[in-house]
Coordinates of C-alpha atoms and ligand atoms in Angstrom, one line a residue:
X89 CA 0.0 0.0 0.0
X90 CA 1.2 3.5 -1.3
X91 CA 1.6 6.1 1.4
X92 CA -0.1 9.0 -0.2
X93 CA -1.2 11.7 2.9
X94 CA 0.5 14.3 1.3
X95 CA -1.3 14.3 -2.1
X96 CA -4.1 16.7 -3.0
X97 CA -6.4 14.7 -4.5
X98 CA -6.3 12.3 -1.3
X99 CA -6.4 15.3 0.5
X100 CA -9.7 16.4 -1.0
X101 CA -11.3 13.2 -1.1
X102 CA -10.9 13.0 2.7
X103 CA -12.2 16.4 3.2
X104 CA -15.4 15.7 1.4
X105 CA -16.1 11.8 2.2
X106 CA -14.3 11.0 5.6
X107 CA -17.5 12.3 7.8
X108 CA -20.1 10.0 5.4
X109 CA -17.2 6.5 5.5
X110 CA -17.3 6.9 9.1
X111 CA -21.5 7.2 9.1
X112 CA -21.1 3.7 7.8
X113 CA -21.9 1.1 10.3
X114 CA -21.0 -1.6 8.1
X115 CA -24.2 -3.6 8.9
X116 CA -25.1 -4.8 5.3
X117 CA -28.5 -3.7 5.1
X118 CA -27.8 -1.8 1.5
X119 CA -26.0 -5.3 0.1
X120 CA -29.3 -7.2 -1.0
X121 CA -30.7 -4.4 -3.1
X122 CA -27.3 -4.0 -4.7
X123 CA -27.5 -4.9 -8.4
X124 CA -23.4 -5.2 -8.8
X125 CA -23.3 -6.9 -5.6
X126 CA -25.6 -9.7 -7.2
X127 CA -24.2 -10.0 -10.0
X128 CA -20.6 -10.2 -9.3
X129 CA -21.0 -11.5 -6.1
X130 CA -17.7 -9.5 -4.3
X131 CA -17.4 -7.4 -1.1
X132 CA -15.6 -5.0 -3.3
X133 CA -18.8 -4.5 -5.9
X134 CA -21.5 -3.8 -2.7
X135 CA -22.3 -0.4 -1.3
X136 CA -20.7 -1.1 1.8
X137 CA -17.6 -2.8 0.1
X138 CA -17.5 0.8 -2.0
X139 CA -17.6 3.1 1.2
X140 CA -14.6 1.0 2.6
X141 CA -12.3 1.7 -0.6
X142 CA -13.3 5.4 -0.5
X143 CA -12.6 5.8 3.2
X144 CA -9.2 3.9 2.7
X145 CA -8.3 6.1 -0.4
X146 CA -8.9 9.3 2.2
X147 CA -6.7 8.2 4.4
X148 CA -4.2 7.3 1.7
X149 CA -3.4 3.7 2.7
X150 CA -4.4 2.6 -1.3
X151 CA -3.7 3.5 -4.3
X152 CA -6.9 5.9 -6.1
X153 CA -6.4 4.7 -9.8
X154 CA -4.9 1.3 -9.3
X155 CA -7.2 0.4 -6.0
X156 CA -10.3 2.2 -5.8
X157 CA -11.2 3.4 -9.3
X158 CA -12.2 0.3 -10.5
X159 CA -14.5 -1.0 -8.4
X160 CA -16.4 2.9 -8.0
X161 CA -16.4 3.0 -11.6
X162 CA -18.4 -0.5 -12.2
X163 CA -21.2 1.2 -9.7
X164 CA -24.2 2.0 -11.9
X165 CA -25.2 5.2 -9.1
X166 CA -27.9 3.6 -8.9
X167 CA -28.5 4.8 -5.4
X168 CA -30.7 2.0 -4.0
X169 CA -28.2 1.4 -1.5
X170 CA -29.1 4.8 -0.3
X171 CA -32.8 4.1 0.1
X172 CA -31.5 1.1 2.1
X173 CA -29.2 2.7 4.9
X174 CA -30.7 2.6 8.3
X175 CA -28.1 5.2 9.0
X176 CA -28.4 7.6 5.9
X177 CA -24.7 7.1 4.5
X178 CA -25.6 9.9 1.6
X179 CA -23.7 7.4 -0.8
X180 CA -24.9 9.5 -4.4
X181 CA -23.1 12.0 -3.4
X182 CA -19.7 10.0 -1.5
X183 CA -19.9 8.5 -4.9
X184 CA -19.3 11.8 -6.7
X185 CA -16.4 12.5 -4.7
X186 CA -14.8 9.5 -5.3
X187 CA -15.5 9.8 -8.7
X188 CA -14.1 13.6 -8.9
X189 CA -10.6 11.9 -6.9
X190 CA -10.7 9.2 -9.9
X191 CA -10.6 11.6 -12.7
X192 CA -8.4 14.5 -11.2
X193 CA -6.1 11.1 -9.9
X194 CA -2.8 11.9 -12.0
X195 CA -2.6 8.3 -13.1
X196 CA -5.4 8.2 -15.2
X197 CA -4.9 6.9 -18.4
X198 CA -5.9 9.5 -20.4
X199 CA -5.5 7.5 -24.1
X200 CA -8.2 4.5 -22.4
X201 CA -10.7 4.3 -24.2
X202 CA -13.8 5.0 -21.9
X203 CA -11.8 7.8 -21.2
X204 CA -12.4 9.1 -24.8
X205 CA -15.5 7.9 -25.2
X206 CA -16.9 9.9 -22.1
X207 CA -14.3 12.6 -22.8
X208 CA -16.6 13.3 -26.2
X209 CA -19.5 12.7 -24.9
X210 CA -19.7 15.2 -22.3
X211 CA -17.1 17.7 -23.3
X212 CA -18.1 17.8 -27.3
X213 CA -21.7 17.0 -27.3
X214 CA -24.0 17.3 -24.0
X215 CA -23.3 20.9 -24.0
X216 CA -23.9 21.5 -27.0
X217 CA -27.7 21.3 -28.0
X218 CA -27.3 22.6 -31.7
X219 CA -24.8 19.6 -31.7
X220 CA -27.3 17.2 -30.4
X221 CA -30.2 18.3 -32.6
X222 CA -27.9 18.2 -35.4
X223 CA -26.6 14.0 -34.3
X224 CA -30.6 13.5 -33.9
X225 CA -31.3 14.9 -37.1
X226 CA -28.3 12.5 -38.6
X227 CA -30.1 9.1 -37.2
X228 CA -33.2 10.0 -38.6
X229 CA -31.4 10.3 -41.9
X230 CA -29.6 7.6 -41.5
X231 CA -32.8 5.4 -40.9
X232 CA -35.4 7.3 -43.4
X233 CA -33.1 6.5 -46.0
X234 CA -32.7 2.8 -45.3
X235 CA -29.1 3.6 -44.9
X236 CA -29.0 1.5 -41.5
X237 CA -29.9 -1.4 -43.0
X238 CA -27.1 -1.4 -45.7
X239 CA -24.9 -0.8 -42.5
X240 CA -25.8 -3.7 -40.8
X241 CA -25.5 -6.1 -43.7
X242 CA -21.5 -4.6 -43.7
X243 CA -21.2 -6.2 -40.1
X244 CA -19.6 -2.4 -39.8
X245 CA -20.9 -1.7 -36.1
X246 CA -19.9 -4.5 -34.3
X247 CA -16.1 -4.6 -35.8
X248 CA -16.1 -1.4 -34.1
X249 CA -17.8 -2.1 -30.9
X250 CA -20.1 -4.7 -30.1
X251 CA -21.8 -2.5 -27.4
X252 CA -22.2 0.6 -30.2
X253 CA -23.9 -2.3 -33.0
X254 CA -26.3 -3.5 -30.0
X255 CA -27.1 0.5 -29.5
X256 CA -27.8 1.2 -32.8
X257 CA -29.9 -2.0 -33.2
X258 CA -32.3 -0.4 -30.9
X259 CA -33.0 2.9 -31.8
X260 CA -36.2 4.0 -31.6
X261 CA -38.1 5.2 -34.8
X262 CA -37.9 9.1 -35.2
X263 CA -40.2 11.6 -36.5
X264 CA -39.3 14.2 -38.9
X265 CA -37.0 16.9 -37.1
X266 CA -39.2 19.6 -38.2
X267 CA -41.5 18.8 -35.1
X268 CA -39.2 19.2 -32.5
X269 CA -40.1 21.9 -29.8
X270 CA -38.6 25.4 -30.6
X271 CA -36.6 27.3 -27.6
X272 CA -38.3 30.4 -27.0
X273 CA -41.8 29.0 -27.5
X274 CA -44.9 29.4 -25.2
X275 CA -47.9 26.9 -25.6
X276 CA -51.0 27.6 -24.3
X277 CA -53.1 25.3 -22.1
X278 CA -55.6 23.6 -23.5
X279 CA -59.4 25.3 -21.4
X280 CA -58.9 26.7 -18.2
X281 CA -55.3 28.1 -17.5
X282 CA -54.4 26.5 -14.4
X283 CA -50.2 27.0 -13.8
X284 CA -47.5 27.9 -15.8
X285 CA -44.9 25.7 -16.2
X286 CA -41.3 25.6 -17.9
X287 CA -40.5 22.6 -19.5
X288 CA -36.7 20.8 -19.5
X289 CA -36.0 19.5 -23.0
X290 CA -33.0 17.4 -22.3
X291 CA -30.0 16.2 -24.5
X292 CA -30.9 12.7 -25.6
X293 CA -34.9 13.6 -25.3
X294 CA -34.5 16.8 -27.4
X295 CA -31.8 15.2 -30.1
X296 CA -33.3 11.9 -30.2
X297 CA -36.8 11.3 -28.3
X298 CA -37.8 14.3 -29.7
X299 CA -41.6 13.1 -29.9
X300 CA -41.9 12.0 -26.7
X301 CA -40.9 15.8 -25.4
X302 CA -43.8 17.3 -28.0
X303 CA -46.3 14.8 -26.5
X304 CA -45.0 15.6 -22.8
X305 CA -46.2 19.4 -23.9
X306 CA -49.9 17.7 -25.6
X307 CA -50.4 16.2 -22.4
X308 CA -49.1 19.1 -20.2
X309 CA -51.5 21.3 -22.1
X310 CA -54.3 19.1 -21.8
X311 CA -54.5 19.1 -18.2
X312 CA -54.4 22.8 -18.0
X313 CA -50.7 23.8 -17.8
X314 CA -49.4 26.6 -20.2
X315 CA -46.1 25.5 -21.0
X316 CA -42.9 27.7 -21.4
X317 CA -40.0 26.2 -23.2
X318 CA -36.8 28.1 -22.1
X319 CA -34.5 29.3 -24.1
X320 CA -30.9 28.8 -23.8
X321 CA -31.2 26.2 -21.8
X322 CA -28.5 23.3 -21.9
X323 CA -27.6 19.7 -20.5
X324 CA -28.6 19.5 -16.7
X325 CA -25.0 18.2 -16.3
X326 CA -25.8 14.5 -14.7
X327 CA -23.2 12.8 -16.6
X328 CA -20.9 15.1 -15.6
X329 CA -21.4 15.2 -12.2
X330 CA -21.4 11.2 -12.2
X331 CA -17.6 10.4 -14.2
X332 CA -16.1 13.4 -11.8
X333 CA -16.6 16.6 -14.2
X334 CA -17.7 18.3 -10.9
X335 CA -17.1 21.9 -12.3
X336 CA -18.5 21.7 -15.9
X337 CA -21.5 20.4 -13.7
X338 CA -21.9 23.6 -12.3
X339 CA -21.1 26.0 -15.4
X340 CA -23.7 23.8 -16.5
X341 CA -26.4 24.3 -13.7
X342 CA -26.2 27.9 -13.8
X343 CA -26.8 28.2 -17.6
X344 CA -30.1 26.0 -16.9
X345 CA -31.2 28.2 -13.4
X346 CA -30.2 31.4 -15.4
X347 CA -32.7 30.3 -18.1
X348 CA -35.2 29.1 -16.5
X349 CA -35.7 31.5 -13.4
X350 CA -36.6 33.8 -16.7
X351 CA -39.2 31.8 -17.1
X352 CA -41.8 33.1 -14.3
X353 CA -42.8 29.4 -14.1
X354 CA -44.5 28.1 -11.1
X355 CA -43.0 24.5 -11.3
X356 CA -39.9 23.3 -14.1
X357 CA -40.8 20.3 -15.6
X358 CA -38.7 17.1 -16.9
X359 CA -39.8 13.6 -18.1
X360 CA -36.5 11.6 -17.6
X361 CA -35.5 10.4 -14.2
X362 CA -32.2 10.8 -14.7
X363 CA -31.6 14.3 -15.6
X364 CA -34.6 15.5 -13.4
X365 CA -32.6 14.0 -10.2
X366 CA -29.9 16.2 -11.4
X367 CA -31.9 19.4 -11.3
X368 CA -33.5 18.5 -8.2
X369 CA -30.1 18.5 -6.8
X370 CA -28.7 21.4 -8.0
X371 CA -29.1 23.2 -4.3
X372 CA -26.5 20.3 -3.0
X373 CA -24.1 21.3 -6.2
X374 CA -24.2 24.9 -5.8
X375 CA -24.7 25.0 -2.0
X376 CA -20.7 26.5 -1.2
X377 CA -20.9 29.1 -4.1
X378 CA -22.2 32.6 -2.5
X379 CA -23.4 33.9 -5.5
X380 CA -25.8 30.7 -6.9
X381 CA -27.0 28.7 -3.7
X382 CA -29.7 30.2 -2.8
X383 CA -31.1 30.3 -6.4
X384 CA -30.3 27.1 -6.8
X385 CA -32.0 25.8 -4.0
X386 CA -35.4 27.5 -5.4
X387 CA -35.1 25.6 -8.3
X388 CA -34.4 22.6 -6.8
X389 CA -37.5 23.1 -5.0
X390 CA -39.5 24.0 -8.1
X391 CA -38.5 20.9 -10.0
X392 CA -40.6 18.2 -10.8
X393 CA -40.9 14.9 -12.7
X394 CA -43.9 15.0 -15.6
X395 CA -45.7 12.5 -13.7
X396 CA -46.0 14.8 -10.5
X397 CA -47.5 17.4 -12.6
X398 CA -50.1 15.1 -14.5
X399 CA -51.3 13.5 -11.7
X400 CA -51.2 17.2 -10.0
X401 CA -53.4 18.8 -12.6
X402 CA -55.3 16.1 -14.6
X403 CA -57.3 13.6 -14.3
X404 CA -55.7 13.7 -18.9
X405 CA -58.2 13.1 -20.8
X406 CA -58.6 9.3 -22.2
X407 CA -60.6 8.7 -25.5
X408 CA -59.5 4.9 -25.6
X409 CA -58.7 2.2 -24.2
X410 CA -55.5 0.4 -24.1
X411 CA -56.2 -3.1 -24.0
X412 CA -53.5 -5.5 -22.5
X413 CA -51.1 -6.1 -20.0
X414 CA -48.4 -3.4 -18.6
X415 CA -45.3 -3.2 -16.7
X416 CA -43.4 -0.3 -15.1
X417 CA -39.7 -0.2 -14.9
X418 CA -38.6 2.3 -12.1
X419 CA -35.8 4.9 -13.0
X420 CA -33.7 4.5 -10.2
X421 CA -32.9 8.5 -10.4
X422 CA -36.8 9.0 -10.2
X423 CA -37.4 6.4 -7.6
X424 CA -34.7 7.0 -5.2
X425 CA -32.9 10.6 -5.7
X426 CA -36.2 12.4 -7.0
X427 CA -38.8 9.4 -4.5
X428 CA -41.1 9.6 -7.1
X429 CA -42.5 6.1 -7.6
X430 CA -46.7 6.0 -7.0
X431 CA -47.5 8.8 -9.7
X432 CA -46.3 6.6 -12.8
X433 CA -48.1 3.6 -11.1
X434 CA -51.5 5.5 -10.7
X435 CA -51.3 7.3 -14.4
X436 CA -50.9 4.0 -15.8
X437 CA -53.5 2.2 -13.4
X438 CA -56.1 5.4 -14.4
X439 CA -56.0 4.6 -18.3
X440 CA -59.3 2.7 -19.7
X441 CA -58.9 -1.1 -20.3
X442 CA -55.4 -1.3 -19.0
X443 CA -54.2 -4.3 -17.2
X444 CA -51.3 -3.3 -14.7
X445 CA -48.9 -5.9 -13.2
X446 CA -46.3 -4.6 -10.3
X447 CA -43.1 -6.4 -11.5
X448 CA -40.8 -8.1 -8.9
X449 CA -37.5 -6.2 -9.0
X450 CA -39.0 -2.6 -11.0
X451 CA -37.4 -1.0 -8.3
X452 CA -34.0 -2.5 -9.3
X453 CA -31.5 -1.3 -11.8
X454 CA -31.6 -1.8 -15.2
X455 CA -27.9 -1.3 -15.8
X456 CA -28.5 1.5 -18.3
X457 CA -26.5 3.9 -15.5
X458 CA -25.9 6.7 -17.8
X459 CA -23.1 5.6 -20.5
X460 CA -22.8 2.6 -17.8
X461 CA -24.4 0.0 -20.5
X462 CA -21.4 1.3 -23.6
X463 CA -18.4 1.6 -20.3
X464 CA -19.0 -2.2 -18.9
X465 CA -21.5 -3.5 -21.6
X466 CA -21.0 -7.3 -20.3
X467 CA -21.4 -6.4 -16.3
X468 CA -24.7 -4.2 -17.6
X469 CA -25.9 -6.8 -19.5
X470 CA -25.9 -9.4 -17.1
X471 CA -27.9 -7.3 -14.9
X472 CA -30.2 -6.6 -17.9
X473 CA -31.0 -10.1 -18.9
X474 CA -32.0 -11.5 -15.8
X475 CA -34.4 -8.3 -15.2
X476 CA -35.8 -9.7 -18.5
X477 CA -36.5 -12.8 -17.3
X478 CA -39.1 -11.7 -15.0
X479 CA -40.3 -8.8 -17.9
X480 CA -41.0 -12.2 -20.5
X481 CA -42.8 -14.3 -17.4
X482 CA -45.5 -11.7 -17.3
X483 CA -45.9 -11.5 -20.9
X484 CA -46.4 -7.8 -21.1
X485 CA -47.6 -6.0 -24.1
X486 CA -45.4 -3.1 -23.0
X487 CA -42.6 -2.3 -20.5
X488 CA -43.2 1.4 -19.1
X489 CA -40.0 4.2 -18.1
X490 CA -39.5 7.1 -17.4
X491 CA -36.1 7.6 -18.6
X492 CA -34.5 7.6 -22.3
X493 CA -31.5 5.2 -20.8
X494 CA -33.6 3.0 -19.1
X495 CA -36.7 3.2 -22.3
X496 CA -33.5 2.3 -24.5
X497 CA -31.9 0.0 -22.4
X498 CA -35.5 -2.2 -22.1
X499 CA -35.6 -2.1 -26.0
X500 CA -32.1 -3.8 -26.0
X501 CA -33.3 -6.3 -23.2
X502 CA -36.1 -7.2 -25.3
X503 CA -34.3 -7.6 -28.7
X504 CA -32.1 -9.8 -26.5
X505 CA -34.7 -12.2 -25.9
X506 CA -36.2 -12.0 -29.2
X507 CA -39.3 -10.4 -28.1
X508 CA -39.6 -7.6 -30.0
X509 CA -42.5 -8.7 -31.8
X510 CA -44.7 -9.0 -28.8
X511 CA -43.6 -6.2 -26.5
X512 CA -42.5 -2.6 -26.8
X513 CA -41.0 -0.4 -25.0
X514 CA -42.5 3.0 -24.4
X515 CA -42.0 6.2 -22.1
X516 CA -44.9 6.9 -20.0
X517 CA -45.7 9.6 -21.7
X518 CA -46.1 7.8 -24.9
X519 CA -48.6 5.1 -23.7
X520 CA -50.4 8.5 -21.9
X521 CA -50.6 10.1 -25.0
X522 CA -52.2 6.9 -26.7
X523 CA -54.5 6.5 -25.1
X524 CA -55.6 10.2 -24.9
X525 CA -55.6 9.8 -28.4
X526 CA -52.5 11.7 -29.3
X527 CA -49.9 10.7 -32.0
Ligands
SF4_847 S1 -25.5 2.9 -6.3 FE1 -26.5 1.0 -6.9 S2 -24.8 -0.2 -7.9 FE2 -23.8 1.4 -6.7 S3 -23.4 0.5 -4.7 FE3 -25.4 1.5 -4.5 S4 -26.9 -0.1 -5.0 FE4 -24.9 -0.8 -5.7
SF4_848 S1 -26.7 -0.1 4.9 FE1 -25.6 1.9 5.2 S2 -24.5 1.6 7.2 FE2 -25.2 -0.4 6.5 S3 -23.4 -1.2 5.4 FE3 -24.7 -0.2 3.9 S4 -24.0 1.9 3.7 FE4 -23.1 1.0 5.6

């Protein structure tokens, strides 16, 4: 074991963690709900195994790259283990330390390619929403003009990356581009004006899920919300704050509360778990900067998840029924960061002709985790196919999310197990907007 007390980085990771390693009581409560911990079946792959590499790291009795980073870095962030805790170890956030120590950690091997593959993806195109709308735009090119299936007949995508050739497999179908919502615009509610609301348009929702944002506003409108779309708004910075970019997560977070505090909103409105746990976390991001805290703590209050807001505001209103059986996969950034888990249940219960089934396990993981799924495709898909096992049991016509990583991630689960004939995957919103007659 390196002796490393002097360091900065250790420095820092003790300054931030130590207090929450110590909280840990090592009782074992959070190891059963760990996804990793199942799946690989090592001390070092559980919650509690994770808090003792962390708190060793801080006192700089191992090594950050060569002991610690690994086993941090296969964590999905799940945060279940969180929800678990008797003792309220707050291990999100001991998580993003670690993983800030990991990437300033001068060892890192900077030509790696995950570290490329995130480095482009969060420095080159997350920011950048033009960017995003333009790689949106270039799928559905790429699949209007049949291109995709010329490509897949070269065998091109999985010589590349097997993980990239199962992604593209699964992408969903797109509508034209010329329908995606416009910055800047306001849409009127639909009868009686009953709030204003701004609405979050996201990076992957806006560039690629594009319809499922223009139905979020259908459905938003329908239940009496006028709906502001603001403009300059940019990545909430999740994926940033999860691989360590802790700064860029901020510059980041004040572009979004800086746009959207224009707004005059009552409530700002997201429909994917992941980057709404983000936003509803901005206070705890921005809570030692002077200027921004206590801005950013009014957003984070003012934050909400689409479902909150339908359920809030409706009853929406259904025109048909939607015959057939239906499961609900939790996003675990909805579920345990944002604990919003009954309103998706009770939307999809309150559509005509529906039949709801709870799944065993919705709460747990699907291994999407972000990038998690294209990082440490064989550990996420392991996780993945044995969730499918109890989605094919119940023979669903549909497996609901709330989150583009975890919608995509159940399309690849399904295409796995050569069920794509019989079940889709959909957003909530989508099956919502279905049966209310939308398209
Ligand atoms: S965040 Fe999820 S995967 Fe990571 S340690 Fe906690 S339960 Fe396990
Ligand atoms: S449940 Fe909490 S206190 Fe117990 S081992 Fe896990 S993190 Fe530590």
């Amino acid at each position: 074991m390196k002796k490393t007390s002097l360091n900065p980085v250790v420095k820092n990771l003790h300054d931030k963690t130590y207090n929450w390693t110590n909280q840990c009581v090592q009782c074992g409560y959070c190891l059963p709900v760990c996804p990793t911990y199942e799946s690989m079946g090592k001390e070092s792959a559980s919650p509690r195994g994770r808090i003792n590499l962390v708190k060793m790291a801080a006192e700089g009795k191992i090594d950050i790259s060569e002991h610690m980073a690994e086993p941090i870095e296969l964590c999905l962030g799940c945060r279940a283990c969180e929800i678990a805790c008797p003792v309220g170890v707050p291990y999100g956030h001991m998580l993003e330390a670690a993983k800030d120590a990991i990437a300033q950690s001068k060892q890192q091997k900077r030509e790696n390619s995950h570290f490329l593959l995130k480095n482009m993806a969060m420095n080159q195109l997350f920011p950048y929403p033009n960017r995003m709308k333009f790689l949106g735009s270039t799928v559905w090119l790429y699949k209007k003009s049949k291109l995709d299936r010329l490509i897949r007949k070269t065998k091109l995508f999985p010589i590349l990356s097997e993980p990239l050739a199962q992604m593209e497999k699964i992408l969903p179908p797109l509508e034209n581009p010329s329908k995606r919502l416009k910055h800047g615009t306001v849409f009127p509610a639909k009868g009686e004006r009953k709030v204003r609301v701004a609405f979050f348009t996201g990076c992957i929702m806006d560039s690629i899920m594009y319809k499922v944002n223009r139905l979020s506003i259908e459905l938003l409108t329908s239940v009496g919300c006028e709906v502001v779309i603001p403009n300059h708004q940019t990545c909430c910075g999740a994926l940033h704050a999860h691989q360590g970019a802790t700064e860029k997560a901020k510059e980041l977070a004040k572009a979004n509360i800086q746009s959207f505090t224009q707004s005059e909103a009552e409530f700002y409105v997201n429909n994917a778990g992941g980057c709404g746990a983000a936003l509803s976390e901005y206070d705890y991001l921005l809570k030692g900067d002077e200027e921004w805290a206590e801005t950013a703590g009014e957003f984070a209050k003012k934050s909400r998840d689409i479902s909150q807001i339908l359920t809030e505001y409706g009853p929406l209103p259904f025109i048909k029924e939607w015959k057939g059986i239906v499961v609900y996969q939790d996003s675990c950034h909805l579920r345990n960061v944002q604990k919003v888990y009954q309103e998706p249940r009770q939307l999809l219960q309150s559509i005509p002709g529906i039949t709801y089934v709870e799944m065993e396990g919705a709460n747990r993981c699907c291994a999407s985790g972000g990038i998690y799924n294209l990082l440490h495709f064989q550990e996420s898909m392991k996780i993945l196919d044995k969730k499918m096992k109890e989605v094919i049991e119940l023979q669903p016509k549909a497996v609901i999310t709330t989150n583009p990583g975890c919608q995509l991630q159940m399309s690849l689960g399904i295409d796995r197990m050569e069920a794509s004939e019989n079940i889709r995957s959909m957003h909530l919103v989508e099956i919502l907007a279905e049966a209310c007659g939308l398209t």
